[in-house]
């Protein structure tokens, strides 16, 4: 199959924005660690003086991410947290330049453990407060699994109502793909918000 060169996956499109936002030395959050690809990417981007907080409720996620980080000697700049992102306020006290969400279930693990509308919204709400001006929250949303569409609707309902003088909210997705392609929502904080 001939692959696209630029318009590939929403998670790659996401990186085009993240590249602009993340600077060396930044503090950032991976709200859904999963297999640790984003955590590793973020750890590389923030450099040795930056820091990544990464959350997941599954032991498997922590294990596989830890292994990935150790292979690249990135473990010292990352805190792997076995707790829900809805409890982010217990762990993250500093301003951050980005918070990354990749919703749904962990590929190859128990598909019953999925992100849930209520806790996802709670985590997004707290992330909005943590963001520094011009920081970004990115949310990859999947609708192909049971509960996915409900979660998408809840997230959209919430982000659609954010005040446009405080936040810019962008939706992006491949509209000609079959099988429920993921959607990406990006939120930029325009100014200070309490
Ligand atoms: N759907 C994506 C991967 C998502 S991984 C893909 O196909 O690539 C989502 C991760 O979120 C899973 O590892 C799951 O354990 C985790 N998760 C579920 N509920 C959570 C919560 N409340 N807080 C943090 N992580 C959570």
PDB file of C-alpha atoms and ligand atoms in Angstrom:
ATOM      1  CA  UNK A   1       0.000   0.000   0.000  1.00  0.00           C
ATOM      2  CA  UNK A   2       1.242   3.496  -0.766  1.00  0.00           C
ATOM      3  CA  UNK A   3       1.215   5.467   2.459  1.00  0.00           C
ATOM      4  CA  UNK A   4       0.422   9.140   2.808  1.00  0.00           C
ATOM      5  CA  UNK A   5       3.436  11.300   3.359  1.00  0.00           C
ATOM      6  CA  UNK A   6       2.026  14.085   5.521  1.00  0.00           C
ATOM      7  CA  UNK A   7      -1.598  13.241   6.276  1.00  0.00           C
ATOM      8  CA  UNK A   8      -1.085   9.997   8.133  1.00  0.00           C
ATOM      9  CA  UNK A   9      -2.644   9.540  11.575  1.00  0.00           C
ATOM     10  CA  UNK A  10      -4.188  12.100  13.916  1.00  0.00           C
ATOM     11  CA  UNK A  11      -1.539  11.214  16.474  1.00  0.00           C
ATOM     12  CA  UNK A  12       1.123  12.310  13.956  1.00  0.00           C
ATOM     13  CA  UNK A  13      -0.808  15.491  13.147  1.00  0.00           C
ATOM     14  CA  UNK A  14      -0.903  16.056  16.909  1.00  0.00           C
ATOM     15  CA  UNK A  15       2.890  16.015  17.007  1.00  0.00           C
ATOM     16  CA  UNK A  16       3.045  18.889  14.500  1.00  0.00           C
ATOM     17  CA  UNK A  17       1.371  21.034  17.159  1.00  0.00           C
ATOM     18  CA  UNK A  18       3.221  19.576  20.114  1.00  0.00           C
ATOM     19  CA  UNK A  19       6.553  20.292  18.413  1.00  0.00           C
ATOM     20  CA  UNK A  20       5.642  23.977  18.418  1.00  0.00           C
ATOM     21  CA  UNK A  21       4.493  24.050  22.012  1.00  0.00           C
ATOM     22  CA  UNK A  22       7.025  21.955  23.918  1.00  0.00           C
ATOM     23  CA  UNK A  23      10.343  23.518  24.791  1.00  0.00           C
ATOM     24  CA  UNK A  24      13.395  22.006  26.424  1.00  0.00           C
ATOM     25  CA  UNK A  25      13.000  22.247  30.213  1.00  0.00           C
ATOM     26  CA  UNK A  26       9.181  22.173  30.145  1.00  0.00           C
ATOM     27  CA  UNK A  27       6.942  20.234  32.487  1.00  0.00           C
ATOM     28  CA  UNK A  28       4.279  18.207  30.665  1.00  0.00           C
ATOM     29  CA  UNK A  29       1.672  15.530  31.394  1.00  0.00           C
ATOM     30  CA  UNK A  30       0.755  12.279  29.678  1.00  0.00           C
ATOM     31  CA  UNK A  31      -2.734  11.660  31.064  1.00  0.00           C
ATOM     32  CA  UNK A  32      -3.035   8.179  29.524  1.00  0.00           C
ATOM     33  CA  UNK A  33       0.312   6.379  29.536  1.00  0.00           C
ATOM     34  CA  UNK A  34      -0.828   3.184  27.764  1.00  0.00           C
ATOM     35  CA  UNK A  35       2.191   1.509  26.196  1.00  0.00           C
ATOM     36  CA  UNK A  36       4.293   4.597  26.788  1.00  0.00           C
ATOM     37  CA  UNK A  37       4.897   5.879  23.260  1.00  0.00           C
ATOM     38  CA  UNK A  38       3.743   9.393  24.112  1.00  0.00           C
ATOM     39  CA  UNK A  39       5.538   9.384  27.463  1.00  0.00           C
ATOM     40  CA  UNK A  40       8.792   8.498  25.712  1.00  0.00           C
ATOM     41  CA  UNK A  41       8.202  11.124  23.019  1.00  0.00           C
ATOM     42  CA  UNK A  42       7.456  13.783  25.647  1.00  0.00           C
ATOM     43  CA  UNK A  43      10.515  12.814  27.724  1.00  0.00           C
ATOM     44  CA  UNK A  44      12.719  13.255  24.663  1.00  0.00           C
ATOM     45  CA  UNK A  45      11.150  16.624  23.840  1.00  0.00           C
ATOM     46  CA  UNK A  46      11.518  18.186  27.310  1.00  0.00           C
ATOM     47  CA  UNK A  47      15.171  17.206  27.553  1.00  0.00           C
ATOM     48  CA  UNK A  48      17.158  16.408  30.669  1.00  0.00           C
ATOM     49  CA  UNK A  49      15.973  19.490  32.559  1.00  0.00           C
ATOM     50  CA  UNK A  50      12.309  18.933  31.784  1.00  0.00           C
ATOM     51  CA  UNK A  51       9.816  16.640  33.478  1.00  0.00           C
ATOM     52  CA  UNK A  52       6.935  14.365  32.493  1.00  0.00           C
ATOM     53  CA  UNK A  53       4.100  13.196  34.756  1.00  0.00           C
ATOM     54  CA  UNK A  54       2.470  10.127  33.297  1.00  0.00           C
ATOM     55  CA  UNK A  55      -0.737   8.458  34.526  1.00  0.00           C
ATOM     56  CA  UNK A  56      -2.363   5.080  34.090  1.00  0.00           C
ATOM     57  CA  UNK A  57      -4.593   2.861  36.171  1.00  0.00           C
ATOM     58  CA  UNK A  58      -3.045  -0.384  34.896  1.00  0.00           C
ATOM     59  CA  UNK A  59       0.123  -2.020  36.192  1.00  0.00           C
ATOM     60  CA  UNK A  60       0.854  -3.330  32.643  1.00  0.00           C
ATOM     61  CA  UNK A  61       1.089   0.219  31.323  1.00  0.00           C
ATOM     62  CA  UNK A  62       3.600   1.196  33.993  1.00  0.00           C
ATOM     63  CA  UNK A  63       5.670  -1.921  33.335  1.00  0.00           C
ATOM     64  CA  UNK A  64       5.921  -1.532  29.593  1.00  0.00           C
ATOM     65  CA  UNK A  65       6.531   2.216  29.791  1.00  0.00           C
ATOM     66  CA  UNK A  66       9.243   1.789  32.430  1.00  0.00           C
ATOM     67  CA  UNK A  67      11.027  -0.654  30.160  1.00  0.00           C
ATOM     68  CA  UNK A  68      10.822   1.728  27.177  1.00  0.00           C
ATOM     69  CA  UNK A  69      12.202   4.624  29.203  1.00  0.00           C
ATOM     70  CA  UNK A  70      15.050   2.625  30.737  1.00  0.00           C
ATOM     71  CA  UNK A  71      16.155   1.476  27.298  1.00  0.00           C
ATOM     72  CA  UNK A  72      16.714   5.119  26.361  1.00  0.00           C
ATOM     73  CA  UNK A  73      17.882   6.202  29.821  1.00  0.00           C
ATOM     74  CA  UNK A  74      14.956   8.625  30.147  1.00  0.00           C
ATOM     75  CA  UNK A  75      13.519   7.318  33.440  1.00  0.00           C
ATOM     76  CA  UNK A  76      14.938  10.103  35.648  1.00  0.00           C
ATOM     77  CA  UNK A  77      12.854  12.817  34.021  1.00  0.00           C
ATOM     78  CA  UNK A  78       9.550  10.912  34.227  1.00  0.00           C
ATOM     79  CA  UNK A  79       7.233  10.081  37.112  1.00  0.00           C
ATOM     80  CA  UNK A  80       5.090   7.044  36.312  1.00  0.00           C
ATOM     81  CA  UNK A  81       1.939   7.275  38.398  1.00  0.00           C
ATOM     82  CA  UNK A  82      -0.354   4.318  39.019  1.00  0.00           C
ATOM     83  CA  UNK A  83      -3.493   6.371  39.565  1.00  0.00           C
ATOM     84  CA  UNK A  84      -6.342   7.882  37.561  1.00  0.00           C
ATOM     85  CA  UNK A  85      -5.781  11.180  35.732  1.00  0.00           C
ATOM     86  CA  UNK A  86      -8.823  12.510  37.615  1.00  0.00           C
ATOM     87  CA  UNK A  87      -6.491  12.687  40.626  1.00  0.00           C
ATOM     88  CA  UNK A  88      -3.915  14.757  38.750  1.00  0.00           C
ATOM     89  CA  UNK A  89      -4.246  17.601  41.256  1.00  0.00           C
ATOM     90  CA  UNK A  90      -2.619  15.403  43.914  1.00  0.00           C
ATOM     91  CA  UNK A  91       0.556  15.026  41.878  1.00  0.00           C
ATOM     92  CA  UNK A  92       1.027  17.996  39.568  1.00  0.00           C
ATOM     93  CA  UNK A  93       1.498  21.378  41.211  1.00  0.00           C
ATOM     94  CA  UNK A  94       3.416  23.256  38.514  1.00  0.00           C
ATOM     95  CA  UNK A  95       2.304  24.990  35.320  1.00  0.00           C
ATOM     96  CA  UNK A  96       2.620  22.742  32.297  1.00  0.00           C
ATOM     97  CA  UNK A  97       2.968  23.409  28.583  1.00  0.00           C
ATOM     98  CA  UNK A  98       0.930  20.426  27.454  1.00  0.00           C
ATOM     99  CA  UNK A  99      -1.303  17.588  28.576  1.00  0.00           C
ATOM    100  CA  UNK A 100      -1.789  14.663  26.204  1.00  0.00           C
ATOM    101  CA  UNK A 101      -4.815  12.334  26.344  1.00  0.00           C
ATOM    102  CA  UNK A 102      -5.145   9.197  24.250  1.00  0.00           C
ATOM    103  CA  UNK A 103      -8.513   7.817  25.280  1.00  0.00           C
ATOM    104  CA  UNK A 104     -10.030   4.342  25.053  1.00  0.00           C
ATOM    105  CA  UNK A 105      -8.426   1.054  26.013  1.00  0.00           C
ATOM    106  CA  UNK A 106      -4.866  -0.182  26.107  1.00  0.00           C
ATOM    107  CA  UNK A 107      -4.224  -2.107  22.880  1.00  0.00           C
ATOM    108  CA  UNK A 108      -3.504  -5.798  23.598  1.00  0.00           C
ATOM    109  CA  UNK A 109      -4.651  -5.541  27.257  1.00  0.00           C
ATOM    110  CA  UNK A 110      -8.039  -5.928  28.957  1.00  0.00           C
ATOM    111  CA  UNK A 111     -10.514  -3.991  26.848  1.00  0.00           C
ATOM    112  CA  UNK A 112     -12.812  -3.533  29.851  1.00  0.00           C
ATOM    113  CA  UNK A 113     -10.424  -0.952  31.303  1.00  0.00           C
ATOM    114  CA  UNK A 114     -11.344   2.125  29.306  1.00  0.00           C
ATOM    115  CA  UNK A 115     -11.291   5.816  30.035  1.00  0.00           C
ATOM    116  CA  UNK A 116     -14.682   7.048  31.278  1.00  0.00           C
ATOM    117  CA  UNK A 117     -16.546  10.268  30.451  1.00  0.00           C
ATOM    118  CA  UNK A 118     -16.807  11.541  34.008  1.00  0.00           C
ATOM    119  CA  UNK A 119     -13.177  11.025  34.978  1.00  0.00           C
ATOM    120  CA  UNK A 120     -11.936  12.181  31.570  1.00  0.00           C
ATOM    121  CA  UNK A 121     -13.826  15.482  31.921  1.00  0.00           C
ATOM    122  CA  UNK A 122     -12.570  15.940  35.465  1.00  0.00           C
ATOM    123  CA  UNK A 123      -8.998  15.478  34.227  1.00  0.00           C
ATOM    124  CA  UNK A 124      -9.518  17.879  31.317  1.00  0.00           C
ATOM    125  CA  UNK A 125     -10.949  20.488  33.693  1.00  0.00           C
ATOM    126  CA  UNK A 126      -7.937  20.263  35.940  1.00  0.00           C
ATOM    127  CA  UNK A 127      -5.575  20.293  32.958  1.00  0.00           C
ATOM    128  CA  UNK A 128      -7.084  23.597  31.805  1.00  0.00           C
ATOM    129  CA  UNK A 129      -6.034  25.115  35.102  1.00  0.00           C
ATOM    130  CA  UNK A 130      -2.529  23.675  34.945  1.00  0.00           C
ATOM    131  CA  UNK A 131      -1.825  24.944  31.445  1.00  0.00           C
ATOM    132  CA  UNK A 132       0.320  27.978  31.002  1.00  0.00           C
ATOM    133  CA  UNK A 133      -0.824  30.582  28.476  1.00  0.00           C
ATOM    134  CA  UNK A 134      -0.445  29.143  24.953  1.00  0.00           C
ATOM    135  CA  UNK A 135      -0.086  25.662  26.351  1.00  0.00           C
ATOM    136  CA  UNK A 136      -2.048  22.875  24.667  1.00  0.00           C
ATOM    137  CA  UNK A 137      -4.244  19.976  25.712  1.00  0.00           C
ATOM    138  CA  UNK A 138      -4.532  17.316  23.038  1.00  0.00           C
ATOM    139  CA  UNK A 139      -7.194  14.629  23.178  1.00  0.00           C
ATOM    140  CA  UNK A 140      -7.307  11.652  20.792  1.00  0.00           C
ATOM    141  CA  UNK A 141     -10.812  10.223  20.951  1.00  0.00           C
ATOM    142  CA  UNK A 142     -11.865   6.751  19.814  1.00  0.00           C
ATOM    143  CA  UNK A 143     -15.464   5.747  19.114  1.00  0.00           C
ATOM    144  CA  UNK A 144     -15.118   2.162  17.824  1.00  0.00           C
ATOM    145  CA  UNK A 145     -15.428   0.455  21.222  1.00  0.00           C
ATOM    146  CA  UNK A 146     -18.469   0.226  23.513  1.00  0.00           C
ATOM    147  CA  UNK A 147     -18.725   3.459  25.466  1.00  0.00           C
ATOM    148  CA  UNK A 148     -16.472   5.333  23.042  1.00  0.00           C
ATOM    149  CA  UNK A 149     -19.236   7.353  21.403  1.00  0.00           C
ATOM    150  CA  UNK A 150     -20.666   8.373  24.793  1.00  0.00           C
ATOM    151  CA  UNK A 151     -17.237   9.516  25.867  1.00  0.00           C
ATOM    152  CA  UNK A 152     -16.762  11.503  22.653  1.00  0.00           C
ATOM    153  CA  UNK A 153     -20.145  13.184  23.124  1.00  0.00           C
ATOM    154  CA  UNK A 154     -19.322  14.141  26.708  1.00  0.00           C
ATOM    155  CA  UNK A 155     -15.916  15.534  25.770  1.00  0.00           C
ATOM    156  CA  UNK A 156     -17.384  17.505  22.860  1.00  0.00           C
ATOM    157  CA  UNK A 157     -20.191  18.881  25.009  1.00  0.00           C
ATOM    158  CA  UNK A 158     -17.624  20.073  27.518  1.00  0.00           C
ATOM    159  CA  UNK A 159     -15.035  21.551  25.123  1.00  0.00           C
ATOM    160  CA  UNK A 160     -17.658  23.169  22.859  1.00  0.00           C
ATOM    161  CA  UNK A 161     -18.711  25.307  25.788  1.00  0.00           C
ATOM    162  CA  UNK A 162     -15.292  26.643  26.708  1.00  0.00           C
ATOM    163  CA  UNK A 163     -15.217  30.420  26.501  1.00  0.00           C
ATOM    164  CA  UNK A 164     -13.580  31.432  23.227  1.00  0.00           C
ATOM    165  CA  UNK A 165     -11.932  34.438  24.803  1.00  0.00           C
ATOM    166  CA  UNK A 166     -10.008  32.035  27.052  1.00  0.00           C
ATOM    167  CA  UNK A 167      -9.523  28.954  24.880  1.00  0.00           C
ATOM    168  CA  UNK A 168      -9.267  28.005  21.225  1.00  0.00           C
ATOM    169  CA  UNK A 169     -10.674  24.558  20.523  1.00  0.00           C
ATOM    170  CA  UNK A 170      -9.816  22.776  17.280  1.00  0.00           C
ATOM    171  CA  UNK A 171     -11.254  19.528  15.977  1.00  0.00           C
ATOM    172  CA  UNK A 172      -9.362  17.444  13.458  1.00  0.00           C
ATOM    173  CA  UNK A 173      -9.940  14.046  11.877  1.00  0.00           C
ATOM    174  CA  UNK A 174      -9.874  12.134   8.599  1.00  0.00           C
ATOM    175  CA  UNK A 175     -13.399  12.450   7.253  1.00  0.00           C
ATOM    176  CA  UNK A 176     -12.995   9.917   4.437  1.00  0.00           C
ATOM    177  CA  UNK A 177     -11.740   6.994   6.546  1.00  0.00           C
ATOM    178  CA  UNK A 178     -13.861   3.949   7.359  1.00  0.00           C
ATOM    179  CA  UNK A 179     -14.069   2.090  10.712  1.00  0.00           C
ATOM    180  CA  UNK A 180     -14.456   4.961  13.180  1.00  0.00           C
ATOM    181  CA  UNK A 181     -11.181   6.829  12.769  1.00  0.00           C
ATOM    182  CA  UNK A 182     -10.057   8.670  15.908  1.00  0.00           C
ATOM    183  CA  UNK A 183     -10.744  12.368  16.298  1.00  0.00           C
ATOM    184  CA  UNK A 184      -8.258  14.814  17.665  1.00  0.00           C
ATOM    185  CA  UNK A 185      -9.295  17.790  19.773  1.00  0.00           C
ATOM    186  CA  UNK A 186      -6.733  20.470  20.581  1.00  0.00           C
ATOM    187  CA  UNK A 187      -7.291  23.170  23.174  1.00  0.00           C
ATOM    188  CA  UNK A 188      -4.998  26.166  23.473  1.00  0.00           C
ATOM    189  CA  UNK A 189      -5.169  28.431  26.477  1.00  0.00           C
ATOM    190  CA  UNK A 190      -5.183  32.004  25.274  1.00  0.00           C
ATOM    191  CA  UNK A 191      -4.513  33.730  28.583  1.00  0.00           C
ATOM    192  CA  UNK A 192      -4.510  33.232  32.333  1.00  0.00           C
ATOM    193  CA  UNK A 193      -7.565  31.330  33.588  1.00  0.00           C
ATOM    194  CA  UNK A 194      -8.493  30.456  37.155  1.00  0.00           C
TER     195      UNK A 194
HETATM  196  N1  LIG B   1      -6.864   3.964  22.224  1.00  0.00           N
HETATM  197  C1  LIG B   1      -5.442   4.207  22.127  1.00  0.00           C
HETATM  198  C2  LIG B   1      -4.696   3.841  23.376  1.00  0.00           C
HETATM  199  C3  LIG B   1      -5.335   4.364  24.590  1.00  0.00           C
HETATM  200  S1  LIG B   1      -4.530   3.816  25.955  1.00  0.00           S
HETATM  201  C4  LIG B   1      -4.854   3.445  20.939  1.00  0.00           C
HETATM  202  O1  LIG B   1      -5.565   2.650  20.334  1.00  0.00           O
HETATM  203  O2  LIG B   1      -3.681   3.639  20.648  1.00  0.00           O
HETATM  204  C5  LIG B   1      -5.580   4.446  27.187  1.00  0.00           C
HETATM  205  C6  LIG B   1      -5.004   4.166  28.522  1.00  0.00           C
HETATM  206  O3  LIG B   1      -5.768   4.902  29.467  1.00  0.00           O
HETATM  207  C7  LIG B   1      -5.074   2.708  28.944  1.00  0.00           C
HETATM  208  O4  LIG B   1      -3.787   2.238  29.197  1.00  0.00           O
HETATM  209  C8  LIG B   1      -5.932   2.733  30.235  1.00  0.00           C
HETATM  210  O5  LIG B   1      -5.477   1.859  31.223  1.00  0.00           O
HETATM  211  C9  LIG B   1      -5.747   4.165  30.664  1.00  0.00           C
HETATM  212  N2  LIG B   1      -6.782   4.663  31.576  1.00  0.00           N
HETATM  213  C10 LIG B   1      -8.061   4.265  31.737  1.00  0.00           C
HETATM  214  N3  LIG B   1      -8.663   5.001  32.689  1.00  0.00           N
HETATM  215  C11 LIG B   1      -7.739   5.884  33.154  1.00  0.00           C
HETATM  216  C12 LIG B   1      -7.751   6.897  34.153  1.00  0.00           C
HETATM  217  N4  LIG B   1      -8.834   7.196  34.841  1.00  0.00           N
HETATM  218  N5  LIG B   1      -6.608   7.592  34.354  1.00  0.00           N
HETATM  219  C13 LIG B   1      -5.481   7.333  33.644  1.00  0.00           C
HETATM  220  N6  LIG B   1      -5.415   6.389  32.684  1.00  0.00           N
HETATM  221  C14 LIG B   1      -6.532   5.671  32.446  1.00  0.00           C
END
